[in-house]
Structure formats: structure tokens, C-alpha cells
PDB file of C-alpha atoms in Angstrom:
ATOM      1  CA  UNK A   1      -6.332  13.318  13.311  1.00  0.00           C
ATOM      2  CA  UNK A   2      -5.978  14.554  16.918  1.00  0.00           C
ATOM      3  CA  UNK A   3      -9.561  14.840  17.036  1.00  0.00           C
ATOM      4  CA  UNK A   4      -9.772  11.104  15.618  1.00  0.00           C
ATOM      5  CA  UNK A   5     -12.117   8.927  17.365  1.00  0.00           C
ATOM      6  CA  UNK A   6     -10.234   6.960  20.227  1.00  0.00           C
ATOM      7  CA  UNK A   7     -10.276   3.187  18.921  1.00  0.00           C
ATOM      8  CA  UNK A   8      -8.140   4.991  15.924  1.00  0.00           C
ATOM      9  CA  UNK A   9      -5.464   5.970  19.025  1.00  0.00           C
ATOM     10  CA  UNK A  10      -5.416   2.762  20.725  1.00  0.00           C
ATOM     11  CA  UNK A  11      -4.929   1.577  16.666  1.00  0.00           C
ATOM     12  CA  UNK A  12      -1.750   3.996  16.441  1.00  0.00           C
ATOM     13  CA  UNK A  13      -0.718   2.591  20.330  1.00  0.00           C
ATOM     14  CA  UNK A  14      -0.185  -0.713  18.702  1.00  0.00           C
ATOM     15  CA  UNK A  15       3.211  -2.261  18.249  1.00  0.00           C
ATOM     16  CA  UNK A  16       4.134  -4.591  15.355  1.00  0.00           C
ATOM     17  CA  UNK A  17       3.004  -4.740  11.973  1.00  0.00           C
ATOM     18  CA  UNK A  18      -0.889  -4.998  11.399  1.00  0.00           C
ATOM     19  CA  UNK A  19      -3.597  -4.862   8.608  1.00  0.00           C
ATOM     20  CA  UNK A  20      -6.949  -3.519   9.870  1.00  0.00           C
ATOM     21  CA  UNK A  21     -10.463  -4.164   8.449  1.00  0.00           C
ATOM     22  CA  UNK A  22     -13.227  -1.856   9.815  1.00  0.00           C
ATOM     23  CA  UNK A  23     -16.910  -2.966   9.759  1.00  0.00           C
ATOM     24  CA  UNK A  24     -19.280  -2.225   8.332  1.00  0.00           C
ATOM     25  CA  UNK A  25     -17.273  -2.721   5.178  1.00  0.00           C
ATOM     26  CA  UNK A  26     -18.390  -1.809   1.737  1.00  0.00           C
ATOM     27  CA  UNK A  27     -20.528   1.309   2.487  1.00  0.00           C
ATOM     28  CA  UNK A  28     -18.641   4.576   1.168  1.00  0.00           C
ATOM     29  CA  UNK A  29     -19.351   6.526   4.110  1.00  0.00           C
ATOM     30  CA  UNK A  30     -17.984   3.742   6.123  1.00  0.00           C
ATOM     31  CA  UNK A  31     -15.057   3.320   3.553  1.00  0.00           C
ATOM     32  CA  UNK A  32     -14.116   6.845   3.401  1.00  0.00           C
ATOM     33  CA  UNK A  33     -14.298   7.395   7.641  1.00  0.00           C
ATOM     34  CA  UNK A  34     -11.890   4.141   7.219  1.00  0.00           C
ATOM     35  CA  UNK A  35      -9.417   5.604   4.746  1.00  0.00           C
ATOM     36  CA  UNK A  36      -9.767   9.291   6.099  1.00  0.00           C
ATOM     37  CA  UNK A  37      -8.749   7.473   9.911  1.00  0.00           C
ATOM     38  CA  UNK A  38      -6.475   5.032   8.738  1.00  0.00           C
ATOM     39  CA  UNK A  39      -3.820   8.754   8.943  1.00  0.00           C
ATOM     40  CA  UNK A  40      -4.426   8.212  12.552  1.00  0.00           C
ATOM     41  CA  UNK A  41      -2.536   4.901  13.268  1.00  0.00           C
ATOM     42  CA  UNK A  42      -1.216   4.181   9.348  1.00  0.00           C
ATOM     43  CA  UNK A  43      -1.697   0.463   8.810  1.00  0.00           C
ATOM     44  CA  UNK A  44      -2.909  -0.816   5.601  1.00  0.00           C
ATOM     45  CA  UNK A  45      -7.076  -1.280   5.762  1.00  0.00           C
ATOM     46  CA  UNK A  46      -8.855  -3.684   3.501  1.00  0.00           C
ATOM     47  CA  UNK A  47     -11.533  -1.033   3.159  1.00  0.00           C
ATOM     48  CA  UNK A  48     -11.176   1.678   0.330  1.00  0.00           C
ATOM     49  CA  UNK A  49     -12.689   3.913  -1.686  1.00  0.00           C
ATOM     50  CA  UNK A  50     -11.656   5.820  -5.044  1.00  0.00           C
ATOM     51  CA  UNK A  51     -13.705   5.953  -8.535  1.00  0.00           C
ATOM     52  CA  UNK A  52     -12.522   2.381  -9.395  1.00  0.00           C
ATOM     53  CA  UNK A  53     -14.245  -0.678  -7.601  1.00  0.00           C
ATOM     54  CA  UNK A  54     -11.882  -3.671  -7.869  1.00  0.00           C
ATOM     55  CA  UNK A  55     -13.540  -7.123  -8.489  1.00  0.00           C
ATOM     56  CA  UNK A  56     -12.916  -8.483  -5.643  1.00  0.00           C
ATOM     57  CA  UNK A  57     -14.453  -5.881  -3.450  1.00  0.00           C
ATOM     58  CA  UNK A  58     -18.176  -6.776  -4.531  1.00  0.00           C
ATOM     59  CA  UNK A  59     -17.345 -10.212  -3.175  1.00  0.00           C
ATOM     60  CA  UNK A  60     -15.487  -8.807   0.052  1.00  0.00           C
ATOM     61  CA  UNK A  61     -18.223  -6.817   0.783  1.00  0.00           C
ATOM     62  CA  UNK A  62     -21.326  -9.815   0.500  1.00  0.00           C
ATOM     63  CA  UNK A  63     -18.744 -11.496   2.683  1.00  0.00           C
ATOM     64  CA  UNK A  64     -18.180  -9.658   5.685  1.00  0.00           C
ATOM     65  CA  UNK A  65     -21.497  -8.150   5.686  1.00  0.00           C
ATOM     66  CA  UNK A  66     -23.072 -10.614   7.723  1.00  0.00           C
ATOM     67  CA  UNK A  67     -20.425 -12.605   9.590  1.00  0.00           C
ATOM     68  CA  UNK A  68     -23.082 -14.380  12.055  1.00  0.00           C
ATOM     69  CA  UNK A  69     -24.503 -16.078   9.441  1.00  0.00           C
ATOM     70  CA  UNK A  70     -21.255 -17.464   7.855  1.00  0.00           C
ATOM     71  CA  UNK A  71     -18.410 -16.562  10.513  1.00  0.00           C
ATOM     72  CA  UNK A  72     -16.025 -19.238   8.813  1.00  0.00           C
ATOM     73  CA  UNK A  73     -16.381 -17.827   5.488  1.00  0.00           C
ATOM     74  CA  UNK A  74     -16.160 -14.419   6.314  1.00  0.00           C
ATOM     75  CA  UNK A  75     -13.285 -15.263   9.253  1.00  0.00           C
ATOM     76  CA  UNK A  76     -11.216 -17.451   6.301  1.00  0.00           C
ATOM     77  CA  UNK A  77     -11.463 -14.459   3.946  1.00  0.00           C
ATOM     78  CA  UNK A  78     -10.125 -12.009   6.955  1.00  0.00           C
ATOM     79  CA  UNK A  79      -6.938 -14.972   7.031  1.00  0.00           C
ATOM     80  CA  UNK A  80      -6.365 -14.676   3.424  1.00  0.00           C
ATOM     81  CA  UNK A  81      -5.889 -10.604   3.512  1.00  0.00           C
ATOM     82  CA  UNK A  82      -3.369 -11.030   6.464  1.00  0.00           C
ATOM     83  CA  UNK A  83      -6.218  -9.063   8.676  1.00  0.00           C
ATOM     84  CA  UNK A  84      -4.697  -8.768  11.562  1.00  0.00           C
ATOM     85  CA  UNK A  85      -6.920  -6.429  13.744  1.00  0.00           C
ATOM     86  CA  UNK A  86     -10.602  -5.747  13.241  1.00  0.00           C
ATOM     87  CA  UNK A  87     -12.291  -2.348  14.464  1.00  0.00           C
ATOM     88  CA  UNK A  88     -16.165  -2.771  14.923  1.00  0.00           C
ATOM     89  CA  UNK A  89     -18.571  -0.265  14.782  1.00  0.00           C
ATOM     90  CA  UNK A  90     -21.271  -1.688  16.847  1.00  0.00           C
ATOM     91  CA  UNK A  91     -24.017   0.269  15.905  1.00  0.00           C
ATOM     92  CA  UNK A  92     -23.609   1.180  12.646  1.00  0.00           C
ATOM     93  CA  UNK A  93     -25.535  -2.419  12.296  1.00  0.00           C
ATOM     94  CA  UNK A  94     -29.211  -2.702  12.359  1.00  0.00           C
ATOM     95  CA  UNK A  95     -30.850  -5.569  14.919  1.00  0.00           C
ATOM     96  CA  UNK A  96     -28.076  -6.146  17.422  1.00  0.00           C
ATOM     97  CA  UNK A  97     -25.815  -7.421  14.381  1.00  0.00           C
ATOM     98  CA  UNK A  98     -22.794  -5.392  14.966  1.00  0.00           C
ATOM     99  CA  UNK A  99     -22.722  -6.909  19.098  1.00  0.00           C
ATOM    100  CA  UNK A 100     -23.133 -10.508  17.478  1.00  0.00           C
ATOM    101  CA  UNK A 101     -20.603  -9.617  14.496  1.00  0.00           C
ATOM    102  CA  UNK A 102     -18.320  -8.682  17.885  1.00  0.00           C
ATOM    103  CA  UNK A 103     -19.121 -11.736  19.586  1.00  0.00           C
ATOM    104  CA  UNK A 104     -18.758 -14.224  16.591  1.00  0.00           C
ATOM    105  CA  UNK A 105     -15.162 -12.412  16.591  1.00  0.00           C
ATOM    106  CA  UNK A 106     -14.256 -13.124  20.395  1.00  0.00           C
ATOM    107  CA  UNK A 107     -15.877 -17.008  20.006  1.00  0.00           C
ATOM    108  CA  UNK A 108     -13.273 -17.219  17.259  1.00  0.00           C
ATOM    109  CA  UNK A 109     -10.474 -16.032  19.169  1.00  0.00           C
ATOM    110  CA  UNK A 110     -10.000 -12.445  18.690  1.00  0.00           C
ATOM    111  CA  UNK A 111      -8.993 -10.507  21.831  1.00  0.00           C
ATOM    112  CA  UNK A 112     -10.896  -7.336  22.620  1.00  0.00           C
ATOM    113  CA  UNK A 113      -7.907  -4.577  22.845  1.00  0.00           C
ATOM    114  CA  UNK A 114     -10.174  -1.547  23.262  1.00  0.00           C
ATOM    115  CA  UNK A 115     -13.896  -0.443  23.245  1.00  0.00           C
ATOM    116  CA  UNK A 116     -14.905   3.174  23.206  1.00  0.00           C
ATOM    117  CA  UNK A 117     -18.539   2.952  23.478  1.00  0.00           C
ATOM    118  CA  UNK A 118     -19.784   1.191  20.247  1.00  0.00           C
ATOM    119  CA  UNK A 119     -16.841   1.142  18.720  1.00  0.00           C
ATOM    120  CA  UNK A 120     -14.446  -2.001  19.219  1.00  0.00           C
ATOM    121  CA  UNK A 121     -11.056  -2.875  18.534  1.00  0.00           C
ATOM    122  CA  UNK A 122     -10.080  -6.784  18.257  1.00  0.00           C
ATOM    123  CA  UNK A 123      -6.682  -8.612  17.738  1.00  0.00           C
ATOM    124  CA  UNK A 124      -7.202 -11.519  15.501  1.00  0.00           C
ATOM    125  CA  UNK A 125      -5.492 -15.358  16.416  1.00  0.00           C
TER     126      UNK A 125
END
């Protein structure tokens, strides 16, 4: 964990109670980097990844996999988890979608806490 990438620190730095989802979400490598980090700050992540894919996560997944194409979808699905902070990783997306995933977050009201390079922390309203 101490070698943990820095937007899982300013995670840990945070006071209060929180529920982070990191994007990309639904990839295993992506998944598993989420679950391994999550020992970093230890809030509960949407993400996961075991032998056993719940039903819901097939529908999570086609949901907040392209948030600039239905940002009020995916950003009422975030409410209904509790989500409460979102870490972005920028350029795990293909096209420029992970900047406009970040921006479609900040338009709705999410405050930018931290960036590290590509990799972005947001507060949600």
C-alpha cells in the first residue's frame, strides 16, 4: 500500500464516510487494481471481482461505461449506490473518453479533490 498510487492517498486523506467507484468499471484488471487499492484508503468500492458475477453488475457495467453518452443514467445509478467519490482513470479510455467521462462529472457537480496525472479524484453533490 505505501507504494499505492497517490489518488489512493488523497482517498485515505479523506474525512467522513464515503463509497468510491473507480472507472473504468467492469474490466477485471481494472476491478482487481480497485479492490487490491481500496487497502489503501478502506471505503467500500462498487467495483469487485471474485468467481461469482452478481446480476446486477452486467447492468452496472453497460452503465457507467460510457457516461457521455447517457450522464443522467449513469449519474442516477452512481445516486442509488450512495457513490460518494469517483476516481477516474483518464487514460485507461480510448478517444479522449475518460477527459469527457471527467468533465461530464464536474458539469454535474462533482468537485475535483485531486489529480495525479491521469488519474482523478472527484467528490460527488
Amino acid at each position: 500500500p505505501a507504494r499505492a498510487p497517490a489518488v489512493y492517498h488523497a482517498m485515505a486523506r479523506y474525512e467522513g464516510p464515503a463509497v468510491v467507484a473507480e472507472l473504468p468499471l467492469g474490466y477485471p484488471d481494472f476491478d482487481q487494481r480497485a479492490v487490491f487499492y481500496s487497502t489503501v484508503h478502506w471505503r467500500p468500492v462498487v467495483n469487485g471481482y471474485s468467481g461469482f458475477t452478481p446480476p446486477h453488475y452486467g447492468r452496472l457495467t453497460a452503465v457507467l461505461s460510457e457516461i457521455p453518452r447517457h450522464a443522467d443514467v449513469s449519474l442516477g445509478i452512481l445516486g442509488e449506490l450512495g457513490v460518494t467519490h469517483v476516481i477516474v482513470h483518464e487514460a485507461a479510455y480510448i478517444d479522449g473518453e475518460g477527459v469527457a467521462t471527467s468533465a461530464v462529472l464536474r458539469q454535474s457537480g462533482a468537485v475535483e479533490l485531486f489529480r495525479d496525472g491521469h488519474a482523478v479524484l472527484f467528490q460527488l453533490r
